[in-house]
Coordinates of C-alpha atoms and ligand atoms in Angstrom, one line a residue:
X1 CA 0.0 0.0 0.0
X2 CA 1.4 3.4 -1.0
X3 CA 4.2 3.6 -3.5
X4 CA 7.5 5.1 -2.6
X5 CA 10.4 6.0 -4.9
X6 CA 13.7 7.8 -4.2
X7 CA 16.5 8.6 -6.6
X8 CA 20.1 9.9 -6.5
X9 CA 22.4 9.7 -9.5
X10 CA 23.5 11.2 -12.8
X11 CA 20.1 11.9 -14.3
X12 CA 17.5 14.6 -13.9
X13 CA 15.3 13.3 -11.1
X14 CA 11.7 14.5 -11.8
X15 CA 10.9 12.4 -14.9
X16 CA 12.4 9.4 -13.1
X17 CA 10.3 9.9 -10.0
X18 CA 7.2 10.5 -12.1
X19 CA 7.8 7.3 -14.1
X20 CA 8.4 5.4 -10.9
X21 CA 5.2 6.7 -9.4
X22 CA 3.3 5.6 -12.5
X23 CA 4.7 2.1 -12.1
X24 CA 3.7 2.1 -8.4
X25 CA 0.3 3.7 -8.8
X26 CA -1.4 0.3 -8.4
X27 CA -0.3 0.4 -4.8
X28 CA -2.4 3.5 -4.0
X29 CA -3.8 6.4 -5.9
X30 CA -5.5 8.8 -3.5
X31 CA -2.8 11.5 -3.9
X32 CA 0.8 11.9 -5.0
X33 CA 3.7 14.1 -4.3
X34 CA 7.4 14.7 -5.0
X35 CA 10.3 16.5 -3.3
X36 CA 13.4 17.4 -5.1
X37 CA 16.4 19.5 -4.3
X38 CA 16.4 22.8 -6.3
X39 CA 18.9 25.6 -5.8
X40 CA 19.9 24.2 -2.4
X41 CA 16.3 24.0 -1.1
X42 CA 13.6 21.4 -1.1
X43 CA 10.9 22.0 -3.7
X44 CA 7.8 20.0 -3.0
X45 CA 4.7 19.5 -5.2
X46 CA 1.8 17.4 -4.1
X47 CA -1.8 16.9 -5.1
X48 CA -4.9 14.9 -4.2
X49 CA -5.9 12.4 -6.9
X50 CA -4.0 10.3 -9.3
X51 CA -0.4 10.6 -10.4
X52 CA -1.7 12.3 -13.6
X53 CA -2.8 15.3 -11.3
X54 CA 0.8 15.6 -10.0
X55 CA 2.1 15.3 -13.6
X56 CA 0.1 18.3 -14.7
X57 CA 1.3 20.2 -11.7
X58 CA 4.9 19.5 -12.8
X59 CA 3.9 20.7 -16.2
X60 CA 6.8 19.1 -18.1
X61 CA 9.2 21.1 -16.0
X62 CA 12.4 19.1 -15.9
X63 CA 13.9 20.7 -12.8
X64 CA 17.7 20.8 -12.6
X65 CA 17.8 18.3 -9.8
X66 CA 19.4 14.8 -9.5
X67 CA 18.1 13.8 -6.1
X68 CA 14.5 13.4 -4.9
X69 CA 11.8 11.4 -3.3
X70 CA 8.2 10.7 -4.3
X71 CA 5.0 9.0 -3.1
X72 CA 1.6 7.8 -4.2
X73 CA -0.8 7.3 -1.3
X74 CA -3.5 5.0 -0.1
X75 CA -4.9 6.9 2.8
X76 CA -4.8 5.5 6.3
X77 CA -4.6 8.5 8.6
X78 CA -6.3 11.7 7.3
X79 CA -8.5 12.1 4.2
X80 CA -6.8 12.1 0.8
X81 CA -6.4 15.9 0.2
X82 CA -3.4 18.0 -0.8
X83 CA -2.3 18.7 2.7
X84 CA -2.2 15.1 3.8
X85 CA -0.4 14.0 0.6
X86 CA 3.2 13.0 1.0
X87 CA 6.1 14.1 1.2
X88 CA 5.9 15.6 4.7
X89 CA 8.3 18.0 6.4
X90 CA 9.8 18.8 9.7
X91 CA 9.2 22.3 11.1
X92 CA 12.3 23.7 9.6
X93 CA 11.1 22.5 6.1
X94 CA 14.7 21.3 5.5
X95 CA 13.8 17.6 5.9
X96 CA 11.3 15.9 3.7
X97 CA 10.0 12.3 4.2
X98 CA 7.8 9.8 2.4
X99 CA 6.3 6.9 4.3
X100 CA 4.4 3.7 3.8
X101 CA 2.9 1.9 6.9
X102 CA 1.4 3.1 10.2
X103 CA 3.0 4.9 13.1
X104 CA 0.8 3.3 15.8
X105 CA 2.0 5.6 18.6
X106 CA 1.7 8.8 16.5
X107 CA -0.8 10.4 18.9
X108 CA 1.4 10.2 22.0
X109 CA 4.5 11.3 19.9
X110 CA 2.4 14.2 18.5
X111 CA 1.3 15.3 22.0
X112 CA 4.8 15.2 23.2
X113 CA 6.2 17.2 20.3
X114 CA 3.3 19.8 20.6
X115 CA 4.2 20.3 24.2
X116 CA 7.8 21.1 23.1
X117 CA 6.4 23.8 20.7
X118 CA 6.3 21.9 17.4
X119 CA 3.3 22.4 15.1
X120 CA 1.6 20.2 12.5
X121 CA -0.1 21.0 9.3
X122 CA -1.7 17.7 8.3
X123 CA -3.7 14.9 10.0
X124 CA -1.1 12.2 9.1
X125 CA 1.0 10.0 11.3
X126 CA 3.8 10.5 8.7
X127 CA 4.2 14.2 9.5
X128 CA 4.7 13.3 13.2
X129 CA 7.7 11.1 12.1
X130 CA 9.1 13.9 9.9
X131 CA 8.9 16.4 12.8
X132 CA 10.5 13.9 15.1
X133 CA 13.4 13.5 12.7
X134 CA 13.7 17.3 12.6
X135 CA 13.7 17.4 16.4
X136 CA 16.6 15.1 16.6
X137 CA 18.4 16.9 13.8
X138 CA 18.7 20.0 15.9
X139 CA 20.8 18.1 18.3
X140 CA 22.8 15.7 16.0
X141 CA 23.1 17.7 12.8
X142 CA 23.3 14.3 11.1
X143 CA 20.4 13.1 8.9
X144 CA 21.1 9.4 9.3
X145 CA 21.4 9.6 13.1
X146 CA 18.3 11.7 13.4
X147 CA 16.3 9.2 11.3
X148 CA 17.7 6.4 13.4
X149 CA 16.9 8.0 16.7
X150 CA 13.4 8.8 15.5
X151 CA 12.7 5.3 14.4
X152 CA 13.7 4.0 17.8
X153 CA 10.8 6.0 19.3
X154 CA 8.3 4.6 16.9
X155 CA 5.9 1.6 17.2
X156 CA 4.2 0.4 14.1
X157 CA 5.4 -0.2 10.5
X158 CA 7.3 1.9 8.1
X159 CA 9.0 2.0 4.8
X160 CA 10.5 5.5 4.6
X161 CA 12.9 7.6 2.4
X162 CA 14.2 10.9 3.8
X163 CA 16.2 13.8 2.3
X164 CA 17.5 17.0 3.7
X165 CA 18.6 20.3 2.0
X166 CA 21.5 20.3 4.6
X167 CA 22.8 17.0 3.2
X168 CA 22.2 17.5 -0.6
X169 CA 23.9 14.2 -1.5
X170 CA 22.2 11.9 0.9
X171 CA 19.1 9.7 1.0
X172 CA 18.3 7.7 4.0
X173 CA 15.8 4.9 3.8
X174 CA 14.5 2.3 6.3
X175 CA 11.9 -0.3 6.8
X176 CA 9.9 -2.3 9.3
X177 CA 7.0 -4.3 7.9
X178 CA 6.7 -2.4 4.7
X179 CA 8.7 -3.5 1.6
X180 CA 11.8 -1.6 0.4
X181 CA 14.0 -2.5 -2.5
X182 CA 17.3 -0.8 -3.3
X183 CA 18.4 -0.7 -6.9
X184 CA 22.1 -0.4 -7.8
X185 CA 22.4 1.2 -11.2
X186 CA 25.2 2.6 -13.3
X187 CA 26.2 5.8 -11.4
X188 CA 22.7 5.9 -10.0
X189 CA 20.7 4.5 -7.1
X190 CA 17.0 4.1 -6.9
X191 CA 15.0 2.9 -3.9
X192 CA 11.4 1.9 -4.1
X193 CA 8.6 0.1 -2.3
X194 CA 8.7 -2.5 -5.1
X195 CA 10.9 -3.6 -7.9
X196 CA 8.6 -2.5 -10.7
X197 CA 9.8 1.1 -10.1
X198 CA 13.4 0.0 -10.4
X199 CA 13.5 -2.4 -13.3
X200 CA 13.8 0.4 -15.9
X201 CA 17.2 1.3 -14.3
X202 CA 18.7 -1.9 -13.1
X203 CA 18.1 -5.5 -12.2
X204 CA 20.6 -5.5 -9.3
X205 CA 18.8 -5.1 -6.1
X206 CA 19.1 -5.4 -2.3
X207 CA 16.0 -6.2 -0.3
X208 CA 16.1 -4.1 2.9
X209 CA 15.3 -6.1 6.0
X210 CA 13.1 -5.2 8.9
X211 CA 14.6 -2.6 11.2
X212 CA 17.4 -2.0 8.7
X213 CA 18.5 1.4 7.2
X214 CA 20.3 2.2 4.1
X215 CA 22.3 5.4 3.8
X216 CA 22.9 6.4 0.2
X217 CA 25.4 9.0 -1.1
X218 CA 26.2 10.0 -4.7
X219 CA 28.6 7.0 -5.3
X220 CA 28.3 4.8 -2.2
X221 CA 25.9 3.2 0.2
X222 CA 25.9 1.3 3.4
X223 CA 23.4 -0.4 5.6
X224 CA 23.0 -0.9 9.4
X225 CA 20.2 -1.6 11.7
X226 CA 18.2 1.1 13.4
X227 CA 20.0 -0.2 16.6
X228 CA 23.4 0.7 15.0
X229 CA 24.5 -2.8 14.3
X230 CA 26.4 -3.6 11.1
X231 CA 24.5 -5.6 8.4
X232 CA 25.5 -7.5 5.3
X233 CA 23.3 -7.7 2.2
X234 CA 23.3 -10.0 -0.7
X235 CA 22.7 -8.4 -4.2
X236 CA 19.8 -10.2 -6.0
X237 CA 18.7 -10.1 -9.6
X238 CA 15.1 -9.1 -10.4
X239 CA 13.6 -12.0 -12.2
X240 CA 11.1 -10.2 -14.5
X241 CA 11.4 -7.9 -17.4
X242 CA 10.1 -4.5 -18.2
X243 CA 7.6 -5.9 -20.7
X244 CA 6.0 -8.0 -18.0
X245 CA 4.9 -4.9 -16.1
X246 CA 3.5 -3.1 -19.2
X247 CA 0.1 -3.6 -20.7
X248 CA 1.4 -5.1 -23.9
X249 CA -1.5 -3.9 -26.1
X250 CA -4.3 -4.7 -23.7
X251 CA -6.5 -1.9 -22.5
X252 CA -6.1 -2.9 -18.8
X253 CA -3.6 -4.9 -16.8
X254 CA -6.4 -7.0 -15.4
X255 CA -7.4 -8.2 -18.9
X256 CA -3.7 -8.8 -19.8
X257 CA -3.3 -10.9 -16.7
X258 CA -6.5 -12.9 -17.3
X259 CA -5.1 -13.7 -20.8
X260 CA -1.7 -14.7 -19.4
X261 CA -3.1 -17.6 -17.5
X262 CA -2.4 -20.4 -20.0
X263 CA 1.3 -19.4 -19.7
X264 CA 1.4 -18.5 -16.0
X265 CA -0.3 -21.8 -15.2
X266 CA 2.2 -23.7 -17.2
X267 CA 5.0 -21.8 -15.4
X268 CA 3.5 -22.8 -12.1
X269 CA 4.1 -26.5 -12.8
X270 CA 7.1 -26.3 -15.1
X271 CA 9.8 -28.7 -13.9
X272 CA 7.6 -29.9 -11.0
X273 CA 5.7 -32.8 -12.8
X274 CA 7.4 -36.1 -13.5
X275 CA 5.0 -37.5 -16.0
X276 CA 6.5 -40.9 -16.4
X277 CA 6.4 -41.5 -12.6
X278 CA 3.1 -39.8 -12.2
X279 CA 4.8 -37.9 -9.4
X280 CA 5.5 -34.4 -8.3
X281 CA 8.9 -32.8 -7.4
X282 CA 8.8 -29.7 -5.1
X283 CA 12.4 -28.6 -4.4
X284 CA 11.3 -25.9 -2.0
X285 CA 9.5 -28.3 0.2
X286 CA 12.1 -31.1 0.2
X287 CA 13.6 -30.0 3.5
X288 CA 10.1 -30.4 5.2
X289 CA 8.9 -33.5 3.2
X290 CA 8.9 -35.7 6.3
X291 CA 7.2 -33.2 8.4
X292 CA 4.5 -32.8 5.8
X293 CA 4.0 -36.5 5.4
X294 CA 3.7 -37.0 9.2
X295 CA 1.6 -33.9 9.8
X296 CA -1.6 -34.4 11.7
X297 CA -3.2 -31.2 10.5
X298 CA -2.6 -28.5 8.0
X299 CA -3.7 -24.9 8.7
X300 CA -3.7 -22.5 5.7
X301 CA -3.8 -18.8 6.4
X302 CA -4.4 -16.1 3.8
X303 CA -6.6 -13.1 2.8
X304 CA -9.0 -12.3 0.0
X305 CA -8.4 -14.1 -3.3
X306 CA -5.5 -16.1 -1.7
X307 CA -8.0 -17.3 1.0
X308 CA -10.3 -18.5 -1.8
X309 CA -7.5 -20.5 -3.5
X310 CA -6.6 -21.9 0.0
X311 CA -10.2 -23.2 0.3
X312 CA -9.7 -25.1 -3.0
X313 CA -6.4 -26.3 -1.3
X314 CA -8.3 -27.6 1.7
X315 CA -10.5 -29.8 -0.6
X316 CA -7.5 -31.0 -2.6
X317 CA -5.3 -31.9 0.4
X318 CA -8.1 -33.6 2.3
X319 CA -9.1 -35.6 -0.8
X320 CA -5.7 -36.7 -2.0
X321 CA -3.5 -36.7 1.1
X322 CA -6.1 -37.5 3.7
X323 CA -4.8 -34.8 6.1
X324 CA -7.3 -32.6 7.9
X325 CA -7.0 -29.0 6.7
X326 CA -8.4 -25.8 8.2
X327 CA -8.4 -22.5 6.3
X328 CA -8.2 -19.3 8.4
X329 CA -8.5 -15.7 7.5
X330 CA -5.0 -14.4 8.5
X331 CA -6.6 -11.3 10.1
X332 CA -8.6 -13.5 12.5
X333 CA -5.9 -16.1 13.1
X334 CA -3.7 -13.8 14.9
X335 CA -6.2 -12.5 17.3
X336 CA -8.1 -15.5 18.4
X337 CA -5.4 -17.5 20.1
X338 CA -5.4 -20.5 17.7
X339 CA -4.6 -23.9 18.9
X340 CA -1.5 -25.2 17.1
X341 CA -0.2 -28.7 18.0
X342 CA 3.2 -30.2 17.6
X343 CA 2.7 -31.9 14.3
X344 CA 0.7 -29.2 12.6
X345 CA 2.0 -27.4 9.6
X346 CA 0.9 -23.9 8.7
X347 CA 0.8 -22.7 5.1
X348 CA 0.7 -18.9 4.4
X349 CA -0.5 -18.0 0.9
X350 CA 0.0 -14.6 -0.6
X351 CA 0.5 -13.1 -4.1
X352 CA 2.4 -10.0 -2.9
X353 CA 4.2 -11.7 0.0
X354 CA 3.7 -8.4 1.9
X355 CA 0.1 -8.6 3.3
X356 CA 0.4 -7.4 6.9
X357 CA -2.3 -9.7 8.2
X358 CA -0.7 -12.7 6.7
X359 CA 2.7 -11.7 8.0
X360 CA 1.2 -11.3 11.5
X361 CA -0.4 -14.7 11.3
X362 CA 3.0 -16.2 10.3
X363 CA 4.6 -14.6 13.3
X364 CA 1.9 -16.0 15.6
X365 CA 2.2 -19.5 14.2
X366 CA 6.0 -19.4 14.5
X367 CA 5.8 -18.2 18.1
X368 CA 3.6 -21.2 18.8
X369 CA 6.2 -23.5 17.4
X370 CA 4.7 -24.4 14.0
X371 CA 6.7 -25.0 10.8
X372 CA 5.4 -22.3 8.5
X373 CA 5.5 -22.8 4.7
X374 CA 4.9 -20.1 2.1
X375 CA 3.0 -20.2 -1.2
X376 CA 4.1 -16.8 -2.6
X377 CA 4.3 -15.0 -6.0
X378 CA 6.6 -12.1 -5.3
X379 CA 10.2 -13.3 -5.2
X380 CA 12.2 -12.0 -2.2
X381 CA 9.1 -10.6 -0.5
X382 CA 8.7 -10.5 3.3
X383 CA 6.5 -13.6 3.5
X384 CA 8.9 -15.6 1.3
X385 CA 11.7 -14.6 3.7
X386 CA 9.7 -15.1 6.9
X387 CA 8.6 -18.7 6.2
X388 CA 10.7 -21.8 6.9
X389 CA 10.4 -23.1 3.4
X390 CA 7.9 -22.9 0.5
X391 CA 7.2 -22.6 -3.1
X392 CA 7.0 -19.7 -5.5
X393 CA 4.0 -19.8 -7.9
X394 CA 5.9 -18.0 -10.7
X395 CA 2.9 -16.0 -12.0
X396 CA 5.1 -13.0 -12.7
X397 CA 4.2 -9.4 -11.6
X398 CA 0.5 -8.9 -11.0
X399 CA -0.3 -5.2 -11.4
X400 CA -4.1 -5.3 -11.8
X401 CA -5.6 -4.5 -8.4
X402 CA -8.0 -7.4 -8.8
X403 CA -6.1 -10.6 -8.5
X404 CA -6.6 -13.1 -11.3
X405 CA -3.6 -15.1 -12.5
X406 CA -2.3 -15.4 -9.0
X407 CA -5.5 -17.4 -8.1
X408 CA -5.0 -20.1 -10.8
X409 CA -1.3 -20.3 -10.0
X410 CA -2.0 -20.7 -6.3
X411 CA -4.6 -23.4 -7.0
X412 CA -1.9 -25.0 -9.1
X413 CA 0.5 -25.0 -6.2
X414 CA -2.2 -26.7 -4.0
X415 CA -2.8 -29.3 -6.7
X416 CA 0.9 -30.1 -6.8
X417 CA 1.2 -30.2 -3.0
X418 CA -1.9 -32.5 -2.7
X419 CA -0.6 -34.9 -5.4
X420 CA 2.9 -34.8 -3.9
X421 CA 1.5 -35.8 -0.5
X422 CA -1.0 -38.2 -2.0
X423 CA 1.7 -40.0 -4.0
X424 CA 3.7 -40.4 -0.7
X425 CA 0.6 -42.0 0.8
X426 CA -2.1 -43.7 -1.3
X427 CA -2.2 -42.4 -4.9
X428 CA -1.1 -45.1 -7.4
X429 CA 1.4 -44.5 -10.1
X430 CA -1.2 -44.9 -12.8
X431 CA -3.6 -42.5 -11.2
X432 CA -0.7 -40.1 -10.7
X433 CA 0.2 -40.4 -14.4
X434 CA -3.4 -39.7 -15.4
X435 CA -3.6 -36.6 -13.1
X436 CA -0.3 -35.3 -14.4
X437 CA -1.5 -35.7 -18.0
X438 CA -4.7 -33.9 -17.3
X439 CA -2.8 -31.0 -15.7
X440 CA -0.7 -30.6 -18.8
X441 CA -3.8 -30.2 -20.9
X442 CA -5.2 -27.4 -18.8
X443 CA -3.3 -24.5 -20.6
X444 CA -4.9 -25.3 -23.9
X445 CA -8.3 -25.6 -22.3
X446 CA -7.8 -22.2 -20.6
X447 CA -6.9 -20.8 -24.0
X448 CA -10.1 -22.1 -25.6
X449 CA -12.1 -20.3 -22.9
X450 CA -10.2 -17.1 -23.6
X451 CA -10.8 -17.5 -27.3
X452 CA -14.5 -17.4 -26.6
X453 CA -14.4 -14.3 -24.4
X454 CA -16.9 -12.4 -26.7
X455 CA -19.7 -14.7 -25.4
X456 CA -19.0 -13.5 -21.8
X457 CA -18.9 -9.9 -23.0
X458 CA -22.4 -10.3 -24.4
X459 CA -23.6 -11.8 -21.1
X460 CA -22.1 -8.9 -19.2
X461 CA -23.9 -6.4 -21.4
X462 CA -27.2 -8.2 -20.9
X463 CA -26.9 -8.1 -17.1
X464 CA -25.2 -4.8 -16.5
X465 CA -28.6 -3.4 -15.2
X466 CA -28.4 -5.6 -12.1
X467 CA -27.6 -4.3 -8.6
X468 CA -27.1 -7.6 -7.0
X469 CA -25.7 -11.0 -8.0
X470 CA -25.6 -14.4 -6.4
X471 CA -22.8 -16.8 -7.2
X472 CA -23.3 -20.5 -6.4
X473 CA -21.0 -23.5 -6.6
X474 CA -20.5 -26.8 -4.9
X475 CA -17.5 -28.9 -3.9
X476 CA -14.3 -27.6 -5.6
X477 CA -16.3 -24.9 -7.2
X478 CA -17.7 -23.3 -4.0
X479 CA -14.5 -21.3 -3.5
X480 CA -14.7 -20.3 -7.2
X481 CA -18.2 -18.9 -6.5
X482 CA -16.7 -16.8 -3.7
X483 CA -13.9 -15.6 -6.0
X484 CA -16.4 -14.7 -8.8
X485 CA -18.4 -12.6 -6.3
X486 CA -15.4 -10.9 -4.9
X487 CA -14.2 -10.0 -8.4
X488 CA -17.5 -8.4 -9.3
X489 CA -17.7 -6.4 -6.1
X490 CA -14.1 -5.1 -6.4
X491 CA -14.1 -3.7 -9.8
X492 CA -17.8 -3.1 -10.8
X493 CA -19.0 -2.1 -7.3
X494 CA -22.0 -4.4 -7.8
X495 CA -23.1 -6.2 -4.7
X496 CA -22.5 -10.0 -5.0
X497 CA -22.6 -12.9 -2.6
X498 CA -20.9 -16.3 -3.1
X499 CA -22.6 -19.4 -1.5
X500 CA -22.3 -23.1 -1.6
X501 CA -25.2 -23.9 -3.9
X502 CA -27.1 -26.1 -1.5
X503 CA -26.8 -23.5 1.3
X504 CA -28.9 -21.1 -0.7
X505 CA -32.2 -22.6 0.5
X506 CA -31.1 -21.8 4.1
X507 CA -31.5 -18.1 3.6
X508 CA -30.3 -16.4 0.5
X509 CA -33.1 -17.8 -1.5
X510 CA -35.3 -15.0 0.0
X511 CA -33.3 -12.6 -2.1
X512 CA -34.2 -14.2 -5.4
X513 CA -36.6 -12.5 -7.8
X514 CA -36.6 -11.6 -11.5
X515 CA -34.0 -8.9 -10.8
X516 CA -31.5 -11.3 -9.3
X517 CA -29.0 -12.9 -11.7
X518 CA -27.6 -16.1 -10.3
X519 CA -24.3 -17.4 -11.6
X520 CA -24.1 -21.1 -11.1
X521 CA -21.1 -23.3 -11.7
X522 CA -22.8 -26.5 -13.0
X523 CA -20.0 -28.6 -14.5
X524 CA -20.5 -32.3 -15.2
X525 CA -19.3 -34.1 -12.1
X526 CA -20.6 -36.3 -9.3
X527 CA -22.8 -33.5 -7.9
X528 CA -24.1 -32.2 -11.2
X529 CA -27.7 -33.5 -10.5
X530 CA -27.8 -31.7 -7.2
X531 CA -26.7 -28.5 -8.8
X532 CA -29.5 -28.8 -11.3
X533 CA -31.9 -29.1 -8.4
X534 CA -30.5 -25.8 -7.0
X535 CA -31.0 -24.2 -10.4
X536 CA -34.6 -25.3 -10.4
X537 CA -35.0 -23.7 -7.0
X538 CA -33.7 -20.4 -8.5
X539 CA -35.9 -20.7 -11.6
X540 CA -39.0 -21.4 -9.6
X541 CA -38.6 -18.0 -8.0
X542 CA -38.1 -16.1 -11.2
X543 CA -34.3 -15.7 -10.8
X544 CA -32.2 -15.5 -14.0
X545 CA -29.6 -18.2 -14.3
X546 CA -26.1 -17.9 -15.9
X547 CA -24.6 -21.3 -15.9
X548 CA -21.0 -22.3 -16.3
X549 CA -21.4 -25.7 -17.8
X550 CA -19.3 -28.5 -19.4
X551 CA -18.9 -28.6 -23.2
X552 CA -21.4 -31.0 -24.7
X553 CA -24.0 -30.6 -21.8
X554 CA -27.2 -30.1 -23.8
X555 CA -29.4 -30.8 -20.8
X556 CA -28.4 -27.5 -19.1
X557 CA -30.2 -25.6 -21.9
X558 CA -33.5 -26.6 -20.2
X559 CA -32.6 -24.7 -17.1
X560 CA -30.3 -21.7 -17.7
X561 CA -31.0 -18.3 -19.3
X562 CA -27.4 -18.0 -20.4
X563 CA -24.7 -20.6 -20.6
X564 CA -21.0 -20.4 -20.9
X565 CA -19.3 -23.7 -21.7
X566 CA -15.9 -24.7 -20.5
X567 CA -13.9 -27.8 -21.6
X568 CA -14.3 -31.0 -19.7
X569 CA -11.6 -31.9 -17.2
X570 CA -11.2 -33.9 -13.9
X571 CA -13.4 -32.4 -11.3
X572 CA -10.5 -31.3 -9.0
X573 CA -9.1 -29.3 -11.9
X574 CA -12.4 -27.4 -12.8
X575 CA -11.6 -24.4 -10.6
X576 CA -8.8 -23.6 -13.0
X577 CA -11.2 -23.3 -15.8
X578 CA -14.4 -22.2 -14.1
X579 CA -12.8 -19.1 -12.6
X580 CA -11.8 -17.7 -16.0
X581 CA -15.3 -16.8 -17.3
X582 CA -16.1 -15.3 -13.9
X583 CA -13.0 -13.1 -14.1
X584 CA -14.0 -12.1 -17.6
X585 CA -17.6 -11.4 -16.5
X586 CA -16.5 -9.0 -13.7
X587 CA -14.1 -7.4 -16.1
X588 CA -16.6 -6.8 -18.9
X589 CA -19.3 -5.7 -16.4
X590 CA -16.9 -3.1 -15.0
X591 CA -16.0 -1.9 -18.5
X592 CA -19.7 -1.7 -19.4
X593 CA -20.4 0.4 -16.3
X594 CA -17.4 2.7 -17.0
X595 CA -15.5 1.7 -13.9
X596 CA -11.7 2.2 -13.4
X597 CA -10.8 -1.5 -13.8
X598 CA -7.1 -1.4 -12.8
X599 CA -7.6 1.2 -10.0
X600 CA -11.0 0.5 -8.4
X601 CA -12.1 2.9 -5.7
X602 CA -10.8 2.5 -2.2
X603 CA -8.6 -0.5 -3.1
X604 CA -4.9 -0.9 -3.6
X605 CA -2.7 -3.8 -4.4
X606 CA -0.8 -5.3 -1.5
X607 CA -2.4 -4.4 1.9
X608 CA 0.6 -3.7 4.1
X609 CA -1.4 -2.3 7.0
X610 CA -3.4 -4.4 9.5
Ligands
F6R1 C1 -8.7 -9.6 -4.6 C2 -7.4 -9.1 -4.0 C3 -7.2 -9.2 -2.6 C4 -6.0 -10.0 -2.2 C5 -5.7 -9.9 -0.7 C6 -4.5 -10.8 -0.4 O1 -8.7 -9.4 -6.0 O2 -6.5 -8.7 -4.7 O3 -8.3 -9.7 -1.9 O4 -6.1 -11.3 -2.7 O5 -5.5 -8.6 -0.3 O6 -3.3 -10.3 -1.0 P1 -2.0 -11.2 -1.1 O7 -2.4 -12.4 -1.9 O8 -1.1 -10.3 -1.8 O9 -1.6 -11.6 0.3

């Protein structure tokens, strides 16, 4: 949440910062601002609204400055107006600071500073930190030391970059709980809250650790902890290319990412399937293979879309590995004193690898002695580093705020884990081979759905009048119904509920009338007949039925108002296919209603606050 970028180097800074903000805008887009050093003084421009507003304020003015910091905000403390936009200053206006995270003790710090005669212009917690740095600067006359002392007073989370007109060749950055990546370029350094703002300059990066600071001068940098201990950092190489974070001809990132799924799904199992053995190889879990095999219970913790894929994971692992699984919202897990036994294994699932609730759940589980494994997309992210072992899903950067390709790749990870455990236990080689073969056919089946996207567009047009939607599914497709409803809510702002189809009669059926479209996943499997009964119940009350059905199912035509066919596959693989028309439905619905698909209101990618 919130995007941060700082630059020091050989080039003019304002276009670099602006481009960085554009790359980071998916992380927050309530307001944006920039501070640069101009004629020995800090020049700051900031504006409520999207980065485009800031761009018009800059008015193509390439200021003669080669150092600066910038921010795009997702508001936590204080409404998103010009005053609350970052950067913020100390009272001398010589120190400027951008911040991602929450200063939890900001109220007591503010009171203390007010009593000492300091004043505040905004409602933000960030300004309190800036003023505190300024307070220490009066004594120390050293930017790095002032930042360090201020951070020692703070509880909460931060990713910050600070500059001062008194030290025109220095940037100081630090993090606790909010990501910070430091890029080492050719006579230039760029620091940002994620690698997408860095990749245009360099692929060589250092991931800053919690409670670590980096002090950057024109040609050098060094790191230490905020407690003044020396640290050593490895240089990593960013694994993606610039083209992967561009729209590549698609009107929106979300659509691009939906269309990437045949490839991203293939990437998720590449090198992990041993077809001739009907077996699965998971290098990242090798060190905990015995713990997994002997585990008495698996707990999966995640948020949002990742929580939905985890529910599919629950069904898969229980079915194939015969291990009891519980899926927990990460935000609840931490606060309800969960029981974790000796042989339990905890999985944490996250696309960004930075979700604060999930990170907190991991810490809770570790404190209780559990082995915690990660299923993560973002390489080098906090969750990837906090967990004991795990697997990357290799979906590549996901920029669209609504998560799409991460879902199918996370489901893929669970399929692989379930079969891996199942083969250790009771799945035969021949069944293993059959499953592996079916998995390898999925990318082409995904593609055939995408080739037929026009049909979903038509359905979206037809139902764009509706204010409410119900999504129903059973078995493996119940979580898909939840995911379809979430997608619709997020980007089209239409109220939607996901339910297990049979649960409808226990309450939600009261909502059904001729104005209520009901999306039902009715693929041909062992519970097909039961789902048809649920469709009958909807039809009997005048509800309109949009069915996701299996190719060749003529019978469904007797029941549904609209049908979208998906290719046949094994029932445990259907979520991979059934979710795609639902992603497309929400996308086309949002476009039809003129919504901002990639930057839906109130949302931001990667929720790094609790
Ligand atoms: C939904 C969405 C969110 C995320 C949730 C978890 O489209 O994007 O619900 O799924 O915030 O994020 P990660 O997976 O990054 O932990």
